[in-house]
C-alpha cells in the first residue's frame, strides 16, 4: 500500500474524474478482506454504502483489512487505512486522521452521501486502535 503522502502528491495534480479513478484504484489495491470478516461488528455505521473495517495486530503494529460494496467508497476507506496502516496501536489511537486526510478536501471533491461515513470510519479505526493499545499495555 502506498503512503498517504505519496497518494496526496499524486491526487494534487489530478482533477475531477481522474481523482475518482485514483480512488477506485486505491480501493482495488486494498488487501482482500475475507467474507467471514464482514460482520455486524466490522460494519461502519452511517455510510451510504456498506463498509467493513477489521484490525489485525502483529508485533505491536496494526494492519487493517477493509472493503466496501461501492468502488469510490472503497477508495475513501483505502485513504483512511493508508493514514494508519502498519503503525503502532497507541500511535493510531492518538493520530489526527481527519487532519491527515485534509489535503484531499473530500467534502468539496465528493458528494455529501459519499463522505458522510468518513467520520464513522475514522471513529471505528480509533476505537479498534485504542482497544488493542489497552490490551497490549495490560499484557
Tab-separated table of C-alpha atoms in Angstrom:
chain	number	residue	atom	x	y	z
A	1	UNK	CA	0.000	0.000	0.000
A	2	UNK	CA	1.255	3.448	-0.905
A	3	UNK	CA	1.820	6.046	1.795
A	4	UNK	CA	-0.735	8.763	2.321
A	5	UNK	CA	1.820	11.440	1.385
A	6	UNK	CA	2.561	9.682	-1.936
A	7	UNK	CA	-1.158	9.443	-2.662
A	8	UNK	CA	-1.682	13.124	-1.742
A	9	UNK	CA	1.132	14.186	-4.049
A	10	UNK	CA	-0.469	12.356	-6.975
A	11	UNK	CA	-4.008	13.489	-6.052
A	12	UNK	CA	-2.939	17.143	-6.037
A	13	UNK	CA	-2.090	17.032	-9.748
A	14	UNK	CA	-5.331	15.355	-10.797
A	15	UNK	CA	-8.732	16.853	-11.482
A	16	UNK	CA	-12.348	15.653	-11.434
A	17	UNK	CA	-12.756	12.213	-12.965
A	18	UNK	CA	-9.030	11.485	-12.642
A	19	UNK	CA	-9.391	11.805	-8.857
A	20	UNK	CA	-12.301	9.361	-8.915
A	21	UNK	CA	-10.173	6.924	-10.923
A	22	UNK	CA	-7.355	7.223	-8.378
A	23	UNK	CA	-9.766	6.484	-5.518
A	24	UNK	CA	-11.116	3.448	-7.366
A	25	UNK	CA	-7.550	2.247	-7.969
A	26	UNK	CA	-6.709	2.664	-4.263
A	27	UNK	CA	-9.742	0.584	-3.354
A	28	UNK	CA	-8.671	-2.161	-5.738
A	29	UNK	CA	-5.210	-2.196	-4.141
A	30	UNK	CA	-6.554	-2.997	-0.665
A	31	UNK	CA	-5.670	-6.391	0.768
A	32	UNK	CA	-8.625	-8.727	0.168
A	33	UNK	CA	-10.999	-8.982	3.107
A	34	UNK	CA	-12.455	-12.482	3.535
A	35	UNK	CA	-16.266	-12.545	3.562
A	36	UNK	CA	-16.461	-14.159	7.048
A	37	UNK	CA	-14.898	-10.947	8.467
A	38	UNK	CA	-17.701	-8.827	7.015
A	39	UNK	CA	-19.915	-8.921	10.076
A	40	UNK	CA	-22.073	-6.521	12.020
A	41	UNK	CA	-19.104	-5.915	14.361
A	42	UNK	CA	-16.858	-4.754	11.496
A	43	UNK	CA	-19.548	-2.769	9.650
A	44	UNK	CA	-19.079	1.012	9.680
A	45	UNK	CA	-22.363	2.691	10.602
A	46	UNK	CA	-23.657	5.774	8.808
A	47	UNK	CA	-22.135	5.111	5.395
A	48	UNK	CA	-24.318	5.259	2.313
A	49	UNK	CA	-22.555	2.096	1.093
A	50	UNK	CA	-21.602	-0.942	3.138
A	51	UNK	CA	-18.087	-0.567	4.577
A	52	UNK	CA	-16.245	-3.056	6.764
A	53	UNK	CA	-13.016	-2.455	8.692
A	54	UNK	CA	-11.183	-5.245	10.524
A	55	UNK	CA	-8.000	-4.712	12.549
A	56	UNK	CA	-5.214	-7.225	12.974
A	57	UNK	CA	-2.164	-6.780	15.172
A	58	UNK	CA	1.319	-8.105	14.634
A	59	UNK	CA	4.379	-7.189	16.704
A	60	UNK	CA	2.553	-4.201	18.175
A	61	UNK	CA	1.558	-2.767	14.799
A	62	UNK	CA	-1.945	-2.573	13.384
A	63	UNK	CA	-2.817	-3.832	9.939
A	64	UNK	CA	-6.339	-3.165	8.731
A	65	UNK	CA	-8.406	-5.085	6.246
A	66	UNK	CA	-11.257	-3.124	4.709
A	67	UNK	CA	-13.845	-3.456	1.984
A	68	UNK	CA	-16.920	-1.769	0.567
A	69	UNK	CA	-19.592	-2.683	-1.913
A	70	UNK	CA	-19.078	0.662	-3.718
A	71	UNK	CA	-15.889	1.465	-5.663
A	72	UNK	CA	-15.487	5.139	-4.676
A	73	UNK	CA	-16.316	4.409	-1.030
A	74	UNK	CA	-13.776	1.588	-1.050
A	75	UNK	CA	-11.220	4.136	-2.272
A	76	UNK	CA	-12.143	6.513	0.539
A	77	UNK	CA	-11.711	3.791	3.150
A	78	UNK	CA	-8.370	2.976	1.487
A	79	UNK	CA	-7.303	6.588	2.158
A	80	UNK	CA	-8.279	6.244	5.821
A	81	UNK	CA	-6.371	2.956	6.054
A	82	UNK	CA	-3.311	4.460	4.303
A	83	UNK	CA	-3.094	7.027	7.109
A	84	UNK	CA	-2.797	4.335	9.790
A	85	UNK	CA	-1.589	1.113	8.165
A	86	UNK	CA	1.179	-0.798	9.958
A	87	UNK	CA	1.617	1.742	12.759
A	88	UNK	CA	1.645	1.037	16.492
A	89	UNK	CA	-1.848	0.891	18.019
A	90	UNK	CA	-1.066	3.633	20.547
A	91	UNK	CA	0.070	5.938	17.724
A	92	UNK	CA	-3.042	5.212	15.645
A	93	UNK	CA	-5.327	5.835	18.632
A	94	UNK	CA	-3.813	9.324	19.044
A	95	UNK	CA	-3.474	10.188	15.340
A	96	UNK	CA	-5.483	13.052	13.843
A	97	UNK	CA	-6.709	11.031	10.875
A	98	UNK	CA	-9.118	13.745	9.711
A	99	UNK	CA	-6.189	16.181	9.687
A	100	UNK	CA	-4.104	13.711	7.702
A	101	UNK	CA	-6.920	13.498	5.123
A	102	UNK	CA	-7.368	17.298	4.910
A	103	UNK	CA	-5.192	17.685	1.766
A	104	UNK	CA	-7.727	15.564	-0.127
A	105	UNK	CA	-10.549	18.033	0.646
A	106	UNK	CA	-13.015	15.167	0.303
A	107	UNK	CA	-16.055	17.163	1.386
A	108	UNK	CA	-15.576	19.513	-1.576
A	109	UNK	CA	-14.442	16.845	-4.039
A	110	UNK	CA	-17.184	14.262	-3.475
A	111	UNK	CA	-20.904	14.316	-2.855
A	112	UNK	CA	-22.020	14.508	0.768
A	113	UNK	CA	-23.510	10.999	0.711
A	114	UNK	CA	-20.078	9.626	-0.300
A	115	UNK	CA	-18.265	11.419	2.538
A	116	UNK	CA	-20.853	11.236	5.321
A	117	UNK	CA	-19.405	7.994	6.660
A	118	UNK	CA	-15.780	9.178	6.810
A	119	UNK	CA	-16.003	10.368	10.447
A	120	UNK	CA	-17.523	6.985	11.349
A	121	UNK	CA	-14.703	5.146	9.532
A	122	UNK	CA	-12.178	7.220	11.477
A	123	UNK	CA	-14.017	6.626	14.757
A	124	UNK	CA	-14.051	2.858	14.193
A	125	UNK	CA	-10.312	2.830	13.410
A	126	UNK	CA	-9.641	4.881	16.571
A	127	UNK	CA	-11.823	2.552	18.679
A	128	UNK	CA	-10.034	-0.561	17.403
A	129	UNK	CA	-6.620	1.049	17.948
A	130	UNK	CA	-7.454	2.215	21.478
A	131	UNK	CA	-8.769	-1.234	22.429
A	132	UNK	CA	-5.706	-3.013	21.023
A	133	UNK	CA	-3.338	-0.477	22.642
A	134	UNK	CA	-5.044	-1.021	26.012
A	135	UNK	CA	-4.891	-4.830	25.587
A	136	UNK	CA	-1.194	-4.612	24.665
A	137	UNK	CA	-0.417	-2.339	27.636
A	138	UNK	CA	-2.124	-4.661	30.120
A	139	UNK	CA	-0.490	-7.807	28.758
